[in-house]
Amino acid sequence: MQKSKELFEKAKKFIPGGVNSPVRACLSVQADPLFIERGEGPYLYSAEGERFIDYVLSWGPLILGHSHPRVKEALLATLEKGTSFGAPCELEIELAELVVEALPSVEMIRMVNSGTEATMSALRLARGYTKRNKVVKFIGCYHGHADSFLASAGSGVATLSIPGTPGVPEETVAHTLLANYNDLDQVEDLFKEHGQDIAAVIVEPVAGNMGVVLPRAGFLEGLREITLKYGSLLIFDEVITGFRVSYSGAQGYFNIDPDLTCLGKIIGGGLPVGAYGGKKEIMQHIAPEGPVYQAGTLSGNPLAMSAGIATLKELKNKDYNKLAQNTEKLALGLQEILQKKGVPVRLNLIGSMFTLFFTDQEVVDFAGAKQSNQELFVSFYQQMRTQGIYLAPSAFEASFNSFSHTEKEWEKTLEAANKLEF
Ligand SMILES: *Cc1c(COP(=O)(O)O)cnc(C)c1O
């Protein structure tokens, strides 16, 4: 930890809090962040050369593991030709086509540079298209850090206990209507009162930013029904779930047809990418085809496109069911070990993402997630990290598995859990 500690002290002189994204500072787990030197497959290597089994995977993008050979090859080949053109290139079409093929509801797609940009642009489009102002979002869902979404926004914000955030005008958030995740009645009530001015409902079809919380049977279907009834758009924020829950995302998994879909993380293969897409009839409202303005100097960047293309091409032939089975085995193993040690634990799991909440209660929304015992989590996190297991430094995050992890890593993880003391 010595080198990481030194680097952290130095970083704090030049970068607020020493990090470029708050949760990385590890404040809520009362630890210093590890500075990372390199990643390979399921492993991270810290600045002091220690090796960790990585279940954060850059917060989701690296479903193929670190430095995947195909992704690296693609990046190097593109790099030879230049880094950015500010003009269209064929790679943009290739990635767009791959996404459109994979997600039945997406007919057209616009590339941006982050998930945040994807959601804020999708909301602007929804507002421009419907000529309405309000948006319904769910408490504990995170949709990036754009003003409209920073009311009750889950993990990063929750961990730091910032009630919303200073810097967002009240008038802006006044258009954001809040409901509890999995609570259709509340959504109905909001629509009864404001239905004619609701441009969209935005939802993580599986919540991943208050820890993993699954939609109850009928919840997503209900949202589809209500939005159709009132002429509002349904926006699926699949920045985490896209190409994670299945190759066709959560919408394929649950067979729901949203109007707009936000993507990021996996489709960038570890490079900064976001995208939003949906029905042609709606997407055609974006400039230059339509009047809703949205632009980006580096959008569709060739390096980012190549990493995304290589990743999706590789994923096309991967066995998502097998990965889900292995993830279940690992997560159930962890749950059993913790239970034997007398720790109250609740497992939420889908595909290759899961969260162990330290509570006896079922977790179906943010209020439930917050019941997770913070002290136990901190102890769990610290003891696992000491043993070389790298987990997200917050009780409200998902753990991610990857196609690069093997039996060997999963066994080591369970061995580490066996040695925990509470
Ligand atoms: C990560 C995330 C975002 C934000 O993406 P950034 O690339 O960090 O801006 C938006 N929505 C969801 C569901 C996310 O998990």
mmCIF file with all atom_site columns, N, CA and C in Angstrom, residues 127-162:
data_model
loop_
_atom_site.group_PDB
_atom_site.id
_atom_site.type_symbol
_atom_site.label_atom_id
_atom_site.label_alt_id
_atom_site.label_comp_id
_atom_site.label_asym_id
_atom_site.label_entity_id
_atom_site.label_seq_id
_atom_site.pdbx_PDB_ins_code
_atom_site.Cartn_x
_atom_site.Cartn_y
_atom_site.Cartn_z
_atom_site.occupancy
_atom_site.B_iso_or_equiv
_atom_site.pdbx_formal_charge
_atom_site.auth_seq_id
_atom_site.auth_comp_id
_atom_site.auth_asym_id
_atom_site.auth_atom_id
_atom_site.pdbx_PDB_model_num
ATOM 1   N N  . ARG A 1 127 ? -37.922 15.172 -24.576 1.00 0.00 ? 127 ARG A N  1
ATOM 2   C CA . ARG A 1 127 ? -38.629 16.437 -24.354 1.00 0.00 ? 127 ARG A CA 1
ATOM 3   C C  . ARG A 1 127 ? -38.929 17.135 -25.683 1.00 0.00 ? 127 ARG A C  1
ATOM 4   N N  . GLY A 1 128 ? -37.945 17.145 -26.566 1.00 0.00 ? 128 GLY A N  1
ATOM 5   C CA . GLY A 1 128 ? -38.141 17.783 -27.871 1.00 0.00 ? 128 GLY A CA 1
ATOM 6   C C  . GLY A 1 128 ? -39.215 17.071 -28.678 1.00 0.00 ? 128 GLY A C  1
ATOM 7   N N  . TYR A 1 129 ? -39.219 15.777 -28.590 1.00 0.00 ? 129 TYR A N  1
ATOM 8   C CA . TYR A 1 129 ? -40.141 14.966 -29.375 1.00 0.00 ? 129 TYR A CA 1
ATOM 9   C C  . TYR A 1 129 ? -41.581 15.086 -28.857 1.00 0.00 ? 129 TYR A C  1
ATOM 10  N N  . THR A 1 130 ? -41.736 15.040 -27.528 1.00 0.00 ? 130 THR A N  1
ATOM 11  C CA . THR A 1 130 ? -43.089 15.070 -26.948 1.00 0.00 ? 130 THR A CA 1
ATOM 12  C C  . THR A 1 130 ? -43.566 16.501 -26.678 1.00 0.00 ? 130 THR A C  1
ATOM 13  N N  . LYS A 1 131 ? -42.632 17.466 -26.729 1.00 0.00 ? 131 LYS A N  1
ATOM 14  C CA . LYS A 1 131 ? -42.927 18.856 -26.362 1.00 0.00 ? 131 LYS A CA 1
ATOM 15  C C  . LYS A 1 131 ? -43.477 18.943 -24.939 1.00 0.00 ? 131 LYS A C  1
ATOM 16  N N  . ARG A 1 132 ? -42.920 18.104 -24.063 1.00 0.00 ? 132 ARG A N  1
ATOM 17  C CA . ARG A 1 132 ? -43.273 18.119 -22.645 1.00 0.00 ? 132 ARG A CA 1
ATOM 18  C C  . ARG A 1 132 ? -42.005 18.301 -21.815 1.00 0.00 ? 132 ARG A C  1
ATOM 19  N N  . ASN A 1 133 ? -42.172 18.583 -20.525 1.00 0.00 ? 133 ASN A N  1
ATOM 20  C CA . ASN A 1 133 ? -41.022 18.940 -19.695 1.00 0.00 ? 133 ASN A CA 1
ATOM 21  C C  . ASN A 1 133 ? -40.596 17.910 -18.661 1.00 0.00 ? 133 ASN A C  1
ATOM 22  N N  . LYS A 1 134 ? -41.558 17.198 -18.104 1.00 0.00 ? 134 LYS A N  1
ATOM 23  C CA . LYS A 1 134 ? -41.229 16.435 -16.890 1.00 0.00 ? 134 LYS A CA 1
ATOM 24  C C  . LYS A 1 134 ? -40.677 15.042 -17.205 1.00 0.00 ? 134 LYS A C  1
ATOM 25  N N  . VAL A 1 135 ? -39.922 14.522 -16.231 1.00 0.00 ? 135 VAL A N  1
ATOM 26  C CA . VAL A 1 135 ? -39.388 13.169 -16.363 1.00 0.00 ? 135 VAL A CA 1
ATOM 27  C C  . VAL A 1 135 ? -39.612 12.435 -15.041 1.00 0.00 ? 135 VAL A C  1
ATOM 28  N N  . VAL A 1 136 ? -40.008 11.187 -15.131 1.00 0.00 ? 136 VAL A N  1
ATOM 29  C CA . VAL A 1 136 ? -40.137 10.353 -13.932 1.00 0.00 ? 136 VAL A CA 1
ATOM 30  C C  . VAL A 1 136 ? -38.873 9.526  -13.801 1.00 0.00 ? 136 VAL A C  1
ATOM 31  N N  . LYS A 1 137 ? -38.247 9.639  -12.633 1.00 0.00 ? 137 LYS A N  1
ATOM 32  C CA . LYS A 1 137 ? -37.086 8.763  -12.356 1.00 0.00 ? 137 LYS A CA 1
ATOM 33  C C  . LYS A 1 137 ? -37.294 8.045  -11.025 1.00 0.00 ? 137 LYS A C  1
ATOM 34  N N  . PHE A 1 138 ? -36.563 6.967  -10.828 1.00 0.00 ? 138 PHE A N  1
ATOM 35  C CA . PHE A 1 138 ? -36.755 6.164  -9.630  1.00 0.00 ? 138 PHE A CA 1
ATOM 36  C C  . PHE A 1 138 ? -35.653 6.420  -8.612  1.00 0.00 ? 138 PHE A C  1
ATOM 37  N N  . ILE A 1 139 ? -36.066 6.480  -7.360  1.00 0.00 ? 139 ILE A N  1
ATOM 38  C CA . ILE A 1 139 ? -35.140 6.751  -6.266  1.00 0.00 ? 139 ILE A CA 1
ATOM 39  C C  . ILE A 1 139 ? -34.106 5.631  -6.192  1.00 0.00 ? 139 ILE A C  1
ATOM 40  N N  . GLY A 1 140 ? -32.836 6.024  -6.219  1.00 0.00 ? 140 GLY A N  1
ATOM 41  C CA . GLY A 1 140 ? -31.755 5.032  -6.155  1.00 0.00 ? 140 GLY A CA 1
ATOM 42  C C  . GLY A 1 140 ? -31.229 4.645  -7.525  1.00 0.00 ? 140 GLY A C  1
ATOM 43  N N  . CYS A 1 141 ? -31.968 4.987  -8.591  1.00 0.00 ? 141 CYS A N  1
ATOM 44  C CA . CYS A 1 141 ? -31.418 4.759  -9.935  1.00 0.00 ? 141 CYS A CA 1
ATOM 45  C C  . CYS A 1 141 ? -30.460 5.896  -10.270 1.00 0.00 ? 141 CYS A C  1
ATOM 46  N N  . TYR A 1 142 ? -29.365 5.540  -10.914 1.00 0.00 ? 142 TYR A N  1
ATOM 47  C CA . TYR A 1 142 ? -28.375 6.531  -11.314 1.00 0.00 ? 142 TYR A CA 1
ATOM 48  C C  . TYR A 1 142 ? -28.357 6.617  -12.826 1.00 0.00 ? 142 TYR A C  1
ATOM 49  N N  . HIS A 1 143 ? -28.417 7.838  -13.331 1.00 0.00 ? 143 HIS A N  1
ATOM 50  C CA . HIS A 1 143 ? -28.404 8.016  -14.781 1.00 0.00 ? 143 HIS A CA 1
ATOM 51  C C  . HIS A 1 143 ? -27.301 8.987  -15.204 1.00 0.00 ? 143 HIS A C  1
ATOM 52  N N  . GLY A 1 144 ? -26.169 8.938  -14.511 1.00 0.00 ? 144 GLY A N  1
ATOM 53  C CA . GLY A 1 144 ? -25.105 9.884  -14.807 1.00 0.00 ? 144 GLY A CA 1
ATOM 54  C C  . GLY A 1 144 ? -25.330 11.167 -14.031 1.00 0.00 ? 144 GLY A C  1
ATOM 55  N N  . HIS A 1 145 ? -24.452 12.161 -14.236 1.00 0.00 ? 145 HIS A N  1
ATOM 56  C CA . HIS A 1 145 ? -24.474 13.316 -13.335 1.00 0.00 ? 145 HIS A CA 1
ATOM 57  C C  . HIS A 1 145 ? -25.102 14.575 -13.942 1.00 0.00 ? 145 HIS A C  1
ATOM 58  N N  . ALA A 1 146 ? -25.908 14.431 -14.993 1.00 0.00 ? 146 ALA A N  1
ATOM 59  C CA . ALA A 1 146 ? -26.598 15.607 -15.538 1.00 0.00 ? 146 ALA A CA 1
ATOM 60  C C  . ALA A 1 146 ? -27.611 16.133 -14.512 1.00 0.00 ? 146 ALA A C  1
ATOM 61  N N  . ASP A 1 147 ? -27.819 17.446 -14.521 1.00 0.00 ? 147 ASP A N  1
ATOM 62  C CA . ASP A 1 147 ? -28.640 18.118 -13.510 1.00 0.00 ? 147 ASP A CA 1
ATOM 63  C C  . ASP A 1 147 ? -29.974 17.420 -13.237 1.00 0.00 ? 147 ASP A C  1
ATOM 64  N N  . SER A 1 148 ? -30.711 17.123 -14.308 1.00 0.00 ? 148 SER A N  1
ATOM 65  C CA . SER A 1 148 ? -32.079 16.611 -14.145 1.00 0.00 ? 148 SER A CA 1
ATOM 66  C C  . SER A 1 148 ? -32.144 15.315 -13.357 1.00 0.00 ? 148 SER A C  1
ATOM 67  N N  . PHE A 1 149 ? -31.042 14.558 -13.375 1.00 0.00 ? 149 PHE A N  1
ATOM 68  C CA . PHE A 1 149 ? -31.086 13.218 -12.788 1.00 0.00 ? 149 PHE A CA 1
ATOM 69  C C  . PHE A 1 149 ? -30.495 13.161 -11.395 1.00 0.00 ? 149 PHE A C  1
ATOM 70  N N  . LEU A 1 150 ? -30.036 14.299 -10.883 1.00 0.00 ? 150 LEU A N  1
ATOM 71  C CA . LEU A 1 150 ? -29.305 14.227 -9.617  1.00 0.00 ? 150 LEU A CA 1
ATOM 72  C C  . LEU A 1 150 ? -30.195 14.369 -8.388  1.00 0.00 ? 150 LEU A C  1
ATOM 73  N N  . ALA A 1 151 ? -31.444 14.024 -8.544  1.00 0.00 ? 151 ALA A N  1
ATOM 74  C CA . ALA A 1 151 ? -32.296 13.897 -7.368  1.00 0.00 ? 151 ALA A CA 1
ATOM 75  C C  . ALA A 1 151 ? -32.328 12.416 -6.999  1.00 0.00 ? 151 ALA A C  1
ATOM 76  N N  . SER A 1 152 ? -31.961 12.102 -5.771  1.00 0.00 ? 152 SER A N  1
ATOM 77  C CA . SER A 1 152 ? -31.972 10.710 -5.282  1.00 0.00 ? 152 SER A CA 1
ATOM 78  C C  . SER A 1 152 ? -31.341 9.734  -6.259  1.00 0.00 ? 152 SER A C  1
ATOM 79  N N  . ALA A 1 153 ? -30.032 9.857  -6.408  1.00 0.00 ? 153 ALA A N  1
ATOM 80  C CA . ALA A 1 153 ? -29.366 9.169  -7.517  1.00 0.00 ? 153 ALA A CA 1
ATOM 81  C C  . ALA A 1 153 ? -28.458 8.006  -7.136  1.00 0.00 ? 153 ALA A C  1
ATOM 82  N N  . GLY A 1 154 ? -28.747 7.334  -6.043  1.00 0.00 ? 154 GLY A N  1
ATOM 83  C CA . GLY A 1 154 ? -28.033 6.078  -5.801  1.00 0.00 ? 154 GLY A CA 1
ATOM 84  C C  . GLY A 1 154 ? -26.583 6.203  -5.381  1.00 0.00 ? 154 GLY A C  1
ATOM 85  N N  . SER A 1 155 ? -25.841 5.153  -5.660  1.00 0.00 ? 155 SER A N  1
ATOM 86  C CA . SER A 1 155 ? -24.511 4.848  -5.112  1.00 0.00 ? 155 SER A CA 1
ATOM 87  C C  . SER A 1 155 ? -23.605 6.014  -4.776  1.00 0.00 ? 155 SER A C  1
ATOM 88  N N  . GLY A 1 156 ? -22.979 6.625  -5.796  1.00 0.00 ? 156 GLY A N  1
ATOM 89  C CA . GLY A 1 156 ? -21.973 7.644  -5.534  1.00 0.00 ? 156 GLY A CA 1
ATOM 90  C C  . GLY A 1 156 ? -22.513 8.727  -4.639  1.00 0.00 ? 156 GLY A C  1
ATOM 91  N N  . VAL A 1 157 ? -23.696 9.195  -4.962  1.00 0.00 ? 157 VAL A N  1
ATOM 92  C CA . VAL A 1 157 ? -24.321 10.260 -4.194  1.00 0.00 ? 157 VAL A CA 1
ATOM 93  C C  . VAL A 1 157 ? -24.743 9.732  -2.819  1.00 0.00 ? 157 VAL A C  1
ATOM 94  N N  . ALA A 1 158 ? -25.308 8.525  -2.816  1.00 0.00 ? 158 ALA A N  1
ATOM 95  C CA . ALA A 1 158 ? -25.791 7.940  -1.558  1.00 0.00 ? 158 ALA A CA 1
ATOM 96  C C  . ALA A 1 158 ? -24.645 7.684  -0.599  1.00 0.00 ? 158 ALA A C  1
ATOM 97  N N  . THR A 1 159 ? -23.560 7.172  -1.138  1.00 0.00 ? 159 THR A N  1
ATOM 98  C CA . THR A 1 159 ? -22.412 6.836  -0.314  1.00 0.00 ? 159 THR A CA 1
ATOM 99  C C  . THR A 1 159 ? -21.890 8.058  0.406   1.00 0.00 ? 159 THR A C  1
ATOM 100 N N  . LEU A 1 160 ? -21.884 9.181  -0.292  1.00 0.00 ? 160 LEU A N  1
ATOM 101 C CA . LEU A 1 160 ? -21.385 10.409 0.316   1.00 0.00 ? 160 LEU A CA 1
ATOM 102 C C  . LEU A 1 160 ? -22.480 11.155 1.071   1.00 0.00 ? 160 LEU A C  1
ATOM 103 N N  . SER A 1 161 ? -23.695 10.612 1.067   1.00 0.00 ? 161 SER A N  1
ATOM 104 C CA . SER A 1 161 ? -24.825 11.258 1.728   1.00 0.00 ? 161 SER A CA 1
ATOM 105 C C  . SER A 1 161 ? -25.022 12.699 1.285   1.00 0.00 ? 161 SER A C  1
ATOM 106 N N  . ILE A 1 162 ? -24.847 12.984 0.038   1.00 0.00 ? 162 ILE A N  1
ATOM 107 C CA . ILE A 1 162 ? -25.162 14.311 -0.471  1.00 0.00 ? 162 ILE A CA 1
ATOM 108 C C  . ILE A 1 162 ? -26.628 14.301 -0.877  1.00 0.00 ? 162 ILE A C  1
#
